PDB file of C-alpha atoms in Angstrom:
ATOM      1  CA  MET A   1      97.992  95.024  61.398  1.00 34.00           C
ATOM      2  CA  SER A   2      95.773  93.970  58.541  1.00 35.00           C
ATOM      3  CA  LEU A   3      92.149  93.175  59.339  1.00 34.00           C
ATOM      4  CA  GLU A   4      91.644  91.367  56.057  1.00 37.00           C
ATOM      5  CA  GLY A   5      89.446  88.341  56.502  1.00 35.00           C
ATOM      6  CA  VAL A   6      87.561  89.649  59.533  1.00 35.00           C
ATOM      7  CA  ARG A   7      84.077  88.140  59.340  1.00 36.00           C
ATOM      8  CA  ALA A   8      80.829  89.603  60.550  1.00 39.00           C
ATOM      9  CA  GLY A   9      80.555  88.785  64.224  1.00 55.00           C
ATOM     10  CA  GLY A  10      82.198  89.743  67.469  1.00 89.00           C
ATOM     11  CA  VAL A  11      85.763  90.183  68.608  1.00 97.00           C
ATOM     12  CA  ALA A  12      87.705  88.202  71.205  1.00 98.00           C
ATOM     13  CA  LEU A  13      90.566  89.994  72.961  1.00 98.00           C
ATOM     14  CA  VAL A  14      92.893  87.500  74.623  1.00 98.00           C
ATOM     15  CA  GLY A  15      96.133  87.566  76.543  1.00 98.00           C
ATOM     16  CA  THR A  16      97.760  86.636  79.812  1.00 98.00           C
ATOM     17  CA  THR A  17      96.864  87.925  83.213  1.00 97.00           C
ATOM     18  CA  ALA A  18      98.180  91.452  83.890  1.00 97.00           C
ATOM     19  CA  SER A  19      98.715  92.053  80.159  1.00 97.00           C
ATOM     20  CA  GLY A  20      96.487  95.128  80.045  1.00 96.00           C
ATOM     21  CA  LYS A  21      93.742  93.562  77.898  1.00 97.00           C
ATOM     22  CA  SER A  22      90.895  94.618  80.201  1.00 97.00           C
ATOM     23  CA  ASP A  23      91.992  98.264  80.237  1.00 97.00           C
ATOM     24  CA  LEU A  24      92.305  98.174  76.459  1.00 98.00           C
ATOM     25  CA  ALA A  25      88.826  96.686  76.071  1.00 98.00           C
ATOM     26  CA  VAL A  26      87.239  99.309  78.329  1.00 98.00           C
ATOM     27  CA  ALA A  27      89.014 102.163  76.562  1.00 97.00           C
ATOM     28  CA  VAL A  28      87.703 101.012  73.179  1.00 97.00           C
ATOM     29  CA  ALA A  29      84.203 100.408  74.528  1.00 97.00           C
ATOM     30  CA  ARG A  30      84.130 103.978  75.776  1.00 96.00           C
ATOM     31  CA  ARG A  31      85.253 105.322  72.416  1.00 95.00           C
ATOM     32  CA  LEU A  32      82.930 103.299  70.214  1.00 94.00           C
ATOM     33  CA  GLY A  33      79.778 102.861  72.234  1.00 87.00           C
ATOM     34  CA  GLN A  34      77.291  99.975  71.991  1.00 92.00           C
ATOM     35  CA  VAL A  35      80.103  97.610  72.993  1.00 96.00           C
ATOM     36  CA  GLU A  36      79.299  95.046  75.662  1.00 97.00           C
ATOM     37  CA  LEU A  37      82.095  93.059  77.278  1.00 98.00           C
ATOM     38  CA  VAL A  38      81.695  89.341  77.906  1.00 98.00           C
ATOM     39  CA  SER A  39      84.138  88.070  80.517  1.00 98.00           C
ATOM     40  CA  MET A  40      86.125  84.963  79.666  1.00 97.00           C
ATOM     41  CA  ASP A  41      87.508  84.597  83.199  1.00 97.00           C
ATOM     42  CA  SER A  42      86.701  81.487  85.207  1.00 95.00           C
ATOM     43  CA  MET A  43      86.965  83.192  88.617  1.00 97.00           C
ATOM     44  CA  SER A  44      85.296  86.563  87.972  1.00 97.00           C
ATOM     45  CA  VAL A  45      82.041  84.607  87.877  1.00 98.00           C
ATOM     46  CA  TYR A  46      82.107  84.395  91.691  1.00 98.00           C
ATOM     47  CA  ARG A  47      80.408  87.012  93.825  1.00 97.00           C
ATOM     48  CA  GLU A  48      82.399  88.411  96.775  1.00 97.00           C
ATOM     49  CA  MET A  49      85.703  87.418  95.159  1.00 98.00           C
ATOM     50  CA  ASP A  50      86.565  90.897  93.950  1.00 98.00           C
ATOM     51  CA  LEU A  51      90.153  91.954  94.540  1.00 98.00           C
ATOM     52  CA  ALA A  52      92.400  89.087  93.419  1.00 98.00           C
ATOM     53  CA  THR A  53      90.195  88.452  90.377  1.00 98.00           C
ATOM     54  CA  ALA A  54      90.904  92.032  89.228  1.00 97.00           C
ATOM     55  CA  LYS A  55      87.154  92.342  88.807  1.00 97.00           C
ATOM     56  CA  PRO A  56      85.780  95.566  87.282  1.00 95.00           C
ATOM     57  CA  SER A  57      84.241  97.878  89.844  1.00 95.00           C
ATOM     58  CA  PRO A  58      80.466  98.374  90.101  1.00 95.00           C
ATOM     59  CA  ALA A  59      80.922 101.930  88.794  1.00 96.00           C
ATOM     60  CA  LEU A  60      82.767 100.687  85.704  1.00 97.00           C
ATOM     61  CA  ARG A  61      80.174  97.989  85.099  1.00 97.00           C
ATOM     62  CA  ALA A  62      77.464 100.638  85.284  1.00 96.00           C
ATOM     63  CA  GLU A  63      79.313 102.622  82.610  1.00 96.00           C
ATOM     64  CA  VAL A  64      80.334  99.748  80.319  1.00 97.00           C
ATOM     65  CA  PRO A  65      78.164  96.595  80.325  1.00 97.00           C
ATOM     66  CA  HIS A  66      79.991  93.488  81.532  1.00 98.00           C
ATOM     67  CA  HIS A  67      78.546  89.990  81.313  1.00 98.00           C
ATOM     68  CA  LEU A  68      79.426  86.784  83.214  1.00 98.00           C
ATOM     69  CA  VAL A  69      80.708  88.684  86.230  1.00 98.00           C
ATOM     70  CA  ASP A  70      79.205  87.901  89.673  1.00 98.00           C
ATOM     71  CA  VAL A  71      76.908  85.161  88.371  1.00 98.00           C
ATOM     72  CA  ALA A  72      77.735  82.404  90.885  1.00 98.00           C
ATOM     73  CA  ASP A  73      77.932  81.950  94.635  1.00 97.00           C
ATOM     74  CA  PRO A  74      81.416  81.036  95.925  1.00 97.00           C
ATOM     75  CA  SER A  75      79.993  77.816  97.337  1.00 97.00           C
ATOM     76  CA  GLU A  76      79.139  76.591  93.825  1.00 95.00           C
ATOM     77  CA  ASP A  77      81.336  74.572  91.483  1.00 91.00           C
ATOM     78  CA  TYR A  78      80.982  76.630  88.311  1.00 93.00           C
ATOM     79  CA  SER A  79      81.165  74.348  85.276  1.00 89.00           C
ATOM     80  CA  LEU A  80      82.148  74.846  81.661  1.00 89.00           C
ATOM     81  CA  ALA A  81      78.667  73.727  80.612  1.00 87.00           C
ATOM     82  CA  ARG A  82      77.075  76.398  82.788  1.00 93.00           C
ATOM     83  CA  PHE A  83      79.407  78.991  81.351  1.00 95.00           C
ATOM     84  CA  ALA A  84      78.477  77.960  77.805  1.00 93.00           C
ATOM     85  CA  GLY A  85      74.786  78.393  78.508  1.00 93.00           C
ATOM     86  CA  GLU A  86      75.245  81.779  80.170  1.00 96.00           C
ATOM     87  CA  ALA A  87      77.542  82.958  77.385  1.00 96.00           C
ATOM     88  CA  ARG A  88      74.894  81.972  74.852  1.00 93.00           C
ATOM     89  CA  ARG A  89      72.252  84.003  76.677  1.00 95.00           C
ATOM     90  CA  ALA A  90      74.580  86.990  76.982  1.00 96.00           C
ATOM     91  CA  LEU A  91      75.337  86.954  73.260  1.00 95.00           C
ATOM     92  CA  GLU A  92      71.656  86.606  72.427  1.00 93.00           C
ATOM     93  CA  GLY A  93      70.891  89.687  74.499  1.00 94.00           C
ATOM     94  CA  ILE A  94      73.646  91.715  72.870  1.00 94.00           C
ATOM     95  CA  ALA A  95      72.339  90.709  69.457  1.00 92.00           C
ATOM     96  CA  VAL A  96      68.784  91.783  70.339  1.00 94.00           C
ATOM     97  CA  ARG A  97      70.071  95.184  71.487  1.00 92.00           C
ATOM     98  CA  GLY A  98      72.096  95.636  68.308  1.00 92.00           C
ATOM     99  CA  GLY A  99      75.325  95.879  70.256  1.00 93.00           C
ATOM    100  CA  ARG A 100      78.839  94.649  69.579  1.00 94.00           C
ATOM    101  CA  ALA A 101      80.148  91.715  71.580  1.00 96.00           C
ATOM    102  CA  LEU A 102      83.723  91.930  72.825  1.00 97.00           C
ATOM    103  CA  LEU A 103      84.944  88.789  74.571  1.00 98.00           C
ATOM    104  CA  VAL A 104      87.715  89.592  77.032  1.00 98.00           C
ATOM    105  CA  GLY A 105      89.726  87.209  79.152  1.00 95.00           C
ATOM    106  CA  GLY A 106      92.491  84.732  79.638  1.00 96.00           C
ATOM    107  CA  THR A 107      90.732  81.465  80.455  1.00 95.00           C
ATOM    108  CA  GLY A 108      91.625  79.710  77.243  1.00 94.00           C
ATOM    109  CA  LEU A 109      89.029  76.947  77.448  1.00 91.00           C
ATOM    110  CA  TYR A 110      86.250  79.492  77.980  1.00 95.00           C
ATOM    111  CA  VAL A 111      87.406  81.430  74.925  1.00 96.00           C
ATOM    112  CA  ARG A 112      87.583  78.306  72.774  1.00 94.00           C
ATOM    113  CA  THR A 113      84.125  77.191  73.910  1.00 92.00           C
ATOM    114  CA  VAL A 114      82.607  80.352  72.442  1.00 94.00           C
ATOM    115  CA  VAL A 115      84.752  81.142  69.413  1.00 94.00           C
ATOM    116  CA  ASP A 116      84.801  77.526  68.233  1.00 91.00           C
ATOM    117  CA  GLN A 117      81.207  76.735  69.205  1.00 85.00           C
ATOM    118  CA  LEU A 118      82.350  73.605  70.979  1.00 83.00           C
ATOM    119  CA  SER A 119      79.895  70.779  71.486  1.00 76.00           C
ATOM    120  CA  LEU A 120      79.916  69.937  75.174  1.00 77.00           C
ATOM    121  CA  PRO A 121      79.090  66.464  76.468  1.00 83.00           C
ATOM    122  CA  GLY A 122      76.493  66.053  79.205  1.00 83.00           C
ATOM    123  CA  ARG A 123      76.934  65.436  82.907  1.00 86.00           C
ATOM    124  CA  TRP A 124      76.662  62.219  84.923  1.00 92.00           C
ATOM    125  CA  PRO A 125      76.745  63.397  88.576  1.00 90.00           C
ATOM    126  CA  ASP A 126      76.652  59.917  90.126  1.00 94.00           C
ATOM    127  CA  VAL A 127      79.603  58.795  88.014  1.00 96.00           C
ATOM    128  CA  ALA A 128      81.516  61.978  88.826  1.00 93.00           C
ATOM    129  CA  ALA A 129      80.862  61.574  92.559  1.00 93.00           C
ATOM    130  CA  GLU A 130      82.189  58.028  92.529  1.00 95.00           C
ATOM    131  CA  LEU A 131      85.307  59.095  90.616  1.00 96.00           C
ATOM    132  CA  ASP A 132      85.908  62.012  92.989  1.00 93.00           C
ATOM    133  CA  ALA A 133      85.695  59.635  95.944  1.00 95.00           C
ATOM    134  CA  ARG A 134      88.271  57.354  94.322  1.00 95.00           C
ATOM    135  CA  ALA A 135      90.557  60.315  93.608  1.00 95.00           C
ATOM    136  CA  ASP A 136      90.505  61.180  97.334  1.00 93.00           C
ATOM    137  CA  ARG A 137      92.058  57.821  98.229  1.00 94.00           C
ATOM    138  CA  PRO A 138      95.846  57.360  98.412  1.00 94.00           C
ATOM    139  CA  GLY A 139      97.096  56.730  94.895  1.00 95.00           C
ATOM    140  CA  GLY A 140      93.598  57.305  93.560  1.00 96.00           C
ATOM    141  CA  LEU A 141      94.360  59.954  90.965  1.00 95.00           C
ATOM    142  CA  PRO A 142      97.208  58.015  89.268  1.00 96.00           C
ATOM    143  CA  GLU A 143      94.889  54.997  89.199  1.00 96.00           C
ATOM    144  CA  LEU A 144      92.175  57.031  87.490  1.00 97.00           C
ATOM    145  CA  HIS A 145      94.607  58.340  84.901  1.00 97.00           C
ATOM    146  CA  ARG A 146      95.765  54.779  84.150  1.00 96.00           C
ATOM    147  CA  ARG A 147      92.130  53.781  83.713  1.00 97.00           C
ATOM    148  CA  LEU A 148      91.606  56.684  81.327  1.00 97.00           C
ATOM    149  CA  THR A 149      94.691  55.591  79.395  1.00 97.00           C
ATOM    150  CA  THR A 150      93.072  52.193  78.884  1.00 97.00           C
ATOM    151  CA  LEU A 151      89.617  53.520  77.941  1.00 97.00           C
ATOM    152  CA  ASP A 152      90.613  56.626  75.976  1.00 95.00           C
ATOM    153  CA  PRO A 153      94.354  56.847  75.277  1.00 94.00           C
ATOM    154  CA  VAL A 154      93.879  59.937  73.100  1.00 90.00           C
ATOM    155  CA  ALA A 155      92.289  61.915  75.944  1.00 89.00           C
ATOM    156  CA  ALA A 156      94.794  60.569  78.469  1.00 92.00           C
ATOM    157  CA  GLY A 157      97.661  61.761  76.287  1.00 89.00           C
ATOM    158  CA  ARG A 158      96.240  65.295  76.310  1.00 83.00           C
ATOM    159  CA  ILE A 159      95.688  65.516  80.071  1.00 88.00           C
ATOM    160  CA  GLU A 160      98.344  65.890  82.740  1.00 85.00           C
ATOM    161  CA  PRO A 161      98.105  62.944  85.180  1.00 91.00           C
ATOM    162  CA  THR A 162      98.042  65.441  88.063  1.00 88.00           C
ATOM    163  CA  ASN A 163      95.121  67.463  86.684  1.00 87.00           C
ATOM    164  CA  ARG A 164      92.413  65.928  88.837  1.00 90.00           C
ATOM    165  CA  ARG A 165      89.521  67.937  87.469  1.00 86.00           C
ATOM    166  CA  ARG A 166      90.210  67.061  83.839  1.00 88.00           C
ATOM    167  CA  VAL A 167      90.990  63.393  84.543  1.00 94.00           C
ATOM    168  CA  VAL A 168      87.741  62.981  86.469  1.00 95.00           C
ATOM    169  CA  ARG A 169      85.738  64.827  83.810  1.00 92.00           C
ATOM    170  CA  ALA A 170      87.177  62.758  80.966  1.00 94.00           C
ATOM    171  CA  LEU A 171      86.377  59.532  82.781  1.00 97.00           C
ATOM    172  CA  GLU A 172      82.916  60.788  83.759  1.00 96.00           C
ATOM    173  CA  VAL A 173      82.058  61.400  80.106  1.00 95.00           C
ATOM    174  CA  THR A 174      83.676  58.184  78.870  1.00 96.00           C
ATOM    175  CA  LEU A 175      81.883  56.011  81.419  1.00 96.00           C
ATOM    176  CA  GLY A 176      78.609  57.942  81.440  1.00 95.00           C
ATOM    177  CA  SER A 177      78.172  58.262  77.675  1.00 93.00           C
ATOM    178  CA  GLY A 178      79.713  54.980  76.671  1.00 94.00           C
ATOM    179  CA  ARG A 179      81.979  56.687  74.156  1.00 92.00           C
ATOM    180  CA  PRO A 180      85.493  58.139  74.492  1.00 93.00           C
ATOM    181  CA  PHE A 181      85.762  61.668  75.803  1.00 91.00           C
ATOM    182  CA  SER A 182      88.064  62.499  72.868  1.00 86.00           C
ATOM    183  CA  SER A 183      85.273  61.631  70.410  1.00 83.00           C
ATOM    184  CA  PHE A 184      83.302  64.775  71.259  1.00 79.00           C
ATOM    185  CA  GLY A 185      84.287  67.203  68.534  1.00 64.00           C
ATOM    186  CA  PRO A 186      87.645  67.660  66.827  1.00 62.00           C
ATOM    187  CA  GLY A 187      89.326  68.622  70.072  1.00 68.00           C
ATOM    188  CA  LEU A 188      91.334  71.649  71.079  1.00 74.00           C
ATOM    189  CA  GLN A 189      94.077  70.874  68.582  1.00 76.00           C
ATOM    190  CA  ALA A 190      91.815  71.940  65.664  1.00 84.00           C
ATOM    191  CA  TYR A 191      91.663  75.645  64.793  1.00 92.00           C
ATOM    192  CA  GLY A 192      88.873  76.031  62.289  1.00 91.00           C
ATOM    193  CA  PRO A 193      86.843  78.979  60.983  1.00 93.00           C
ATOM    194  CA  THR A 194      85.129  81.142  63.588  1.00 93.00           C
ATOM    195  CA  PRO A 195      82.678  84.074  63.411  1.00 92.00           C
ATOM    196  CA  PHE A 196      84.949  85.946  65.817  1.00 95.00           C
ATOM    197  CA  ALA A 197      88.026  87.981  65.035  1.00 95.00           C
ATOM    198  CA  ILE A 198      90.589  87.026  67.687  1.00 97.00           C
ATOM    199  CA  ILE A 199      93.091  89.690  68.696  1.00 98.00           C
ATOM    200  CA  GLY A 200      95.866  89.056  71.184  1.00 98.00           C
ATOM    201  CA  VAL A 201      97.949  91.184  73.518  1.00 98.00           C
ATOM    202  CA  PRO A 202     101.453  89.682  73.232  1.00 97.00           C
ATOM    203  CA  PHE A 203     103.270  88.443  76.308  1.00 98.00           C
ATOM    204  CA  ASP A 204     105.923  90.735  77.751  1.00 97.00           C
ATOM    205  CA  PRO A 205     107.394  88.681  80.627  1.00 98.00           C
ATOM    206  CA  PRO A 206     109.259  91.451  82.509  1.00 98.00           C
ATOM    207  CA  ALA A 207     106.295  93.823  82.313  1.00 98.00           C
ATOM    208  CA  VAL A 208     103.760  91.172  83.292  1.00 98.00           C
ATOM    209  CA  ASP A 209     105.914  89.922  86.170  1.00 98.00           C
ATOM    210  CA  ARG A 210     106.246  93.471  87.478  1.00 98.00           C
ATOM    211  CA  ARG A 211     102.509  94.168  87.177  1.00 98.00           C
ATOM    212  CA  ILE A 212     101.621  90.929  88.963  1.00 98.00           C
ATOM    213  CA  ALA A 213     103.726  91.925  91.975  1.00 98.00           C
ATOM    214  CA  GLU A 214     102.370  95.483  91.915  1.00 98.00           C
ATOM    215  CA  ARG A 215      98.791  94.247  91.738  1.00 98.00           C
ATOM    216  CA  PHE A 216      99.230  92.028  94.771  1.00 98.00           C
ATOM    217  CA  ASP A 217     100.661  94.961  96.723  1.00 98.00           C
ATOM    218  CA  GLY A 218      97.640  97.035  95.739  1.00 98.00           C
ATOM    219  CA  TRP A 219      95.179  94.270  96.615  1.00 98.00           C
ATOM    220  CA  LEU A 220      96.749  93.789 100.033  1.00 98.00           C
ATOM    221  CA  ALA A 221      96.502  97.509 100.697  1.00 98.00           C
ATOM    222  CA  ALA A 222      92.859  97.416  99.600  1.00 98.00           C
ATOM    223  CA  GLY A 223      92.008  94.624 102.044  1.00 98.00           C
ATOM    224  CA  LEU A 224      92.629  91.295 100.313  1.00 98.00           C
ATOM    225  CA  VAL A 225      93.390  89.463 103.563  1.00 98.00           C
ATOM    226  CA  GLU A 226      90.102  90.679 105.038  1.00 98.00           C
ATOM    227  CA  GLU A 227      88.258  89.610 101.883  1.00 98.00           C
ATOM    228  CA  VAL A 228      89.759  86.114 102.079  1.00 98.00           C
ATOM    229  CA  ARG A 229      88.966  85.883 105.796  1.00 98.00           C
ATOM    230  CA  HIS A 230      85.342  86.799 105.071  1.00 97.00           C
ATOM    231  CA  LEU A 231      85.129  84.180 102.325  1.00 97.00           C
ATOM    232  CA  ALA A 232      86.619  81.481 104.551  1.00 97.00           C
ATOM    233  CA  GLY A 233      84.030  82.141 107.259  1.00 96.00           C
ATOM    234  CA  ARG A 234      80.952  82.693 105.113  1.00 94.00           C
ATOM    235  CA  THR A 235      77.910  80.465 105.350  1.00 92.00           C
ATOM    236  CA  GLY A 236      78.175  77.713 102.750  1.00 91.00           C
ATOM    237  CA  GLY A 237      81.947  77.950 102.573  1.00 91.00           C
ATOM    238  CA  LEU A 238      83.927  77.898  99.344  1.00 96.00           C
ATOM    239  CA  SER A 239      83.598  75.330  96.605  1.00 95.00           C
ATOM    240  CA  ARG A 240      86.572  73.297  95.473  1.00 89.00           C
ATOM    241  CA  THR A 241      86.644  75.355  92.276  1.00 91.00           C
ATOM    242  CA  ALA A 242      86.529  78.722  94.030  1.00 96.00           C
ATOM    243  CA  ARG A 243      89.327  77.655  96.368  1.00 95.00           C
ATOM    244  CA  GLN A 244      91.628  77.188  93.382  1.00 92.00           C
ATOM    245  CA  ALA A 245      91.526  80.869  92.431  1.00 96.00           C
ATOM    246  CA  LEU A 246      95.019  82.325  92.369  1.00 96.00           C
ATOM    247  CA  GLY A 247      95.631  84.628  95.301  1.00 97.00           C
ATOM    248  CA  TYR A 248      92.766  83.172  97.281  1.00 98.00           C
ATOM    249  CA  ARG A 249      94.201  79.670  97.359  1.00 96.00           C
ATOM    250  CA  GLU A 250      97.497  80.908  98.787  1.00 97.00           C
ATOM    251  CA  LEU A 251      96.007  83.372 101.277  1.00 98.00           C
ATOM    252  CA  LEU A 252      93.566  80.772 102.563  1.00 98.00           C
ATOM    253  CA  ALA A 253      96.652  78.974 103.880  1.00 98.00           C
ATOM    254  CA  HIS A 254      97.367  82.087 105.961  1.00 98.00           C
ATOM    255  CA  VAL A 255      93.799  82.619 107.143  1.00 98.00           C
ATOM    256  CA  GLU A 256      92.937  78.990 107.869  1.00 97.00           C
ATOM    257  CA  SER A 257      96.294  77.431 108.772  1.00 97.00           C
ATOM    258  CA  GLY A 258      98.394  80.325 110.017  1.00 97.00           C
ATOM    259  CA  VAL A 259     101.052  80.156 107.315  1.00 98.00           C
ATOM    260  CA  PRO A 260     103.001  83.461 107.452  1.00 98.00           C
ATOM    261  CA  LEU A 261     101.441  86.102 105.213  1.00 98.00           C
ATOM    262  CA  GLU A 262     104.703  87.057 103.498  1.00 98.00           C
ATOM    263  CA  ARG A 263     105.254  83.459 102.457  1.00 98.00           C
ATOM    264  CA  CYS A 264     101.687  83.141 101.142  1.00 98.00           C
ATOM    265  CA  VAL A 265     101.969  86.342  99.129  1.00 98.00           C
ATOM    266  CA  ALA A 266     105.286  85.221  97.648  1.00 98.00           C
ATOM    267  CA  ASP A 267     103.700  81.875  96.740  1.00 98.00           C
ATOM    268  CA  ALA A 268     100.779  83.671  95.091  1.00 98.00           C
ATOM    269  CA  VAL A 269     103.036  85.925  93.031  1.00 98.00           C
ATOM    270  CA  ARG A 270     105.137  82.966  91.849  1.00 97.00           C
ATOM    271  CA  ALA A 271     102.058  80.901  91.010  1.00 96.00           C
ATOM    272  CA  THR A 272     100.500  83.760  89.052  1.00 97.00           C
ATOM    273  CA  ARG A 273     103.678  84.313  87.057  1.00 98.00           C
ATOM    274  CA  ARG A 274     103.762  80.606  86.185  1.00 96.00           C
ATOM    275  CA  PHE A 275     100.098  80.789  85.224  1.00 96.00           C
ATOM    276  CA  ALA A 276     100.787  83.693  82.849  1.00 97.00           C
ATOM    277  CA  ARG A 277     103.359  81.562  81.042  1.00 96.00           C
ATOM    278  CA  ARG A 278     100.873  78.702  80.717  1.00 94.00           C
ATOM    279  CA  GLN A 279      98.315  81.122  79.289  1.00 96.00           C
ATOM    280  CA  TRP A 280     100.845  82.349  76.753  1.00 97.00           C
ATOM    281  CA  ALA A 281     101.697  78.780  75.753  1.00 94.00           C
ATOM    282  CA  TRP A 282      97.983  78.097  75.228  1.00 94.00           C
ATOM    283  CA  PHE A 283      97.221  81.158  73.130  1.00 97.00           C
ATOM    284  CA  ARG A 284     100.370  81.224  71.036  1.00 96.00           C
ATOM    285  CA  ARG A 285      99.395  77.877  69.472  1.00 95.00           C
ATOM    286  CA  ASP A 286      96.296  79.419  67.879  1.00 97.00           C
ATOM    287  CA  PRO A 287      97.234  80.572  64.341  1.00 97.00           C
ATOM    288  CA  ARG A 288      94.052  82.624  64.046  1.00 97.00           C
ATOM    289  CA  ILE A 289      95.099  85.182  66.638  1.00 98.00           C
ATOM    290  CA  ARG A 290      96.251  88.534  65.277  1.00 97.00           C
ATOM    291  CA  TRP A 291      98.879  89.681  67.744  1.00 98.00           C
ATOM    292  CA  LEU A 292      99.070  93.403  68.432  1.00 98.00           C
ATOM    293  CA  ARG A 293     102.417  95.012  67.676  1.00 96.00           C
ATOM    294  CA  VAL A 294     104.323  97.189  70.095  1.00 91.00           C
ATOM    295  CA  ASP A 295     104.521 100.019  67.549  1.00 93.00           C
ATOM    296  CA  GLU A 296     100.823 100.225  66.628  1.00 95.00           C
ATOM    297  CA  ASP A 297      97.886 102.138  68.067  1.00 96.00           C
ATOM    298  CA  ARG A 298      96.235  99.257  69.893  1.00 97.00           C
ATOM    299  CA  GLU A 299      93.008 101.086  70.635  1.00 96.00           C
ATOM    300  CA  ALA A 300      92.618 102.025  66.981  1.00 96.00           C
ATOM    301  CA  THR A 301      93.273  98.453  65.857  1.00 96.00           C
ATOM    302  CA  LEU A 302      90.750  96.939  68.263  1.00 96.00           C
ATOM    303  CA  LEU A 303      88.201  99.630  67.418  1.00 95.00           C
ATOM    304  CA  ALA A 304      88.626  98.929  63.703  1.00 94.00           C
ATOM    305  CA  ALA A 305      88.083  95.213  64.313  1.00 94.00           C
ATOM    306  CA  LEU A 306      84.859  95.892  66.179  1.00 93.00           C
ATOM    307  CA  VAL A 307      83.606  98.197  63.448  1.00 92.00           C
ATOM    308  CA  ALA A 308      84.529  95.648  60.783  1.00 88.00           C
ATOM    309  CA  THR A 309      82.579  92.893  62.510  1.00 80.00           C
ATOM    310  CA  GLY A 310      79.382  94.931  62.645  1.00 69.00           C
ATOM    311  CA  GLY A 311      76.891  93.813  65.271  1.00 54.00           C
ATOM    312  CA  SER A 312      76.954  90.920  67.679  1.00 45.00           C
ATOM    313  CA  PRO A 313      77.222  87.411  66.317  1.00 45.00           C
ATOM    314  CA  GLY A 314      74.308  86.293  68.464  1.00 45.00           C
ATOM    315  CA  ALA A 315      74.611  82.910  70.098  1.00 42.00           C
ATOM    316  CA  PRO A 316      76.331  80.004  68.394  1.00 40.00           C
ATOM    317  CA  ALA A 317      73.592  77.406  68.154  1.00 35.00           C
ATOM    318  CA  VAL A 318      75.781  74.610  69.482  1.00 31.00           C
ATOM    319  CA  LEU A 319      76.108  76.357  72.839  1.00 35.00           C
ATOM    320  CA  GLY A 320      72.419  75.747  73.340  1.00 32.00           C
ATOM    321  CA  ALA A 321      73.165  72.028  73.583  1.00 31.00           C
ATOM    322  CA  ALA A 322      75.270  72.476  76.712  1.00 32.00           C
ATOM    323  CA  ARG A 323      73.851  70.830  79.805  1.00 27.00           C
TER     324      ARG A 323
END
């Protein structure tokens, strides 16, 4: 794979869940040294949610620096704006130390926020609270999507009517700022220049499906049910965001409502396999990604990309505007 055109900066390694990207990143970090991993996973941010997030162990984190892991309490709703600010600080620190930043993860919006230096609109909590209350009413979410269609048809056309979080956020920004949500930046359909080289682990459906099932078996043996039971009973409870984590969401039905464990595990495996396909659909649209080939030395390719980029890119200035 040619690395022609790699610019000075960091590297982003992307791919679906259970694709092997984390193992690849750690292997290269061990070989090269001065590599610090920055997690692009929306659920690894939560403390105490360890197994079904496939979170790196404390021993591994002591060996290879990982950032944006265990930075939030499970009772908190972790936002994209908060992530942007913490990513900025992590990249600043890596730059000061003269290290190399390697972004690793499969949460596509998190990756795009960093590599494309997205400008994030502010927050209007009172507006959001009112919209959330309306969404809780019968027929509330379809009503909100229809309202978004009237106020910002471009944004409404990009958001699934059933995606409550995105519908509410788009309306919050539109109503709070007085300008359409879609007017903030060129949007996710634009793939412009970036200081990051983006390398992708291609999707192998049979292999990923097999690994997903094997991982759940391993997590159950390691005590996933007990972990979920602890989370369900902890002081402060679980935020709406944390409850949506794959594996936890399904097993909470067992712990809290008595749904048979086998059924919950089967639901979790199916949901995770569907999620992997959505991740692949997201990433494959990005023409900037250099997809690793089956017949190449993947460690050598990723290592070469890191060497070619030199040190850390520091923090994209626009991330500092996140609120």
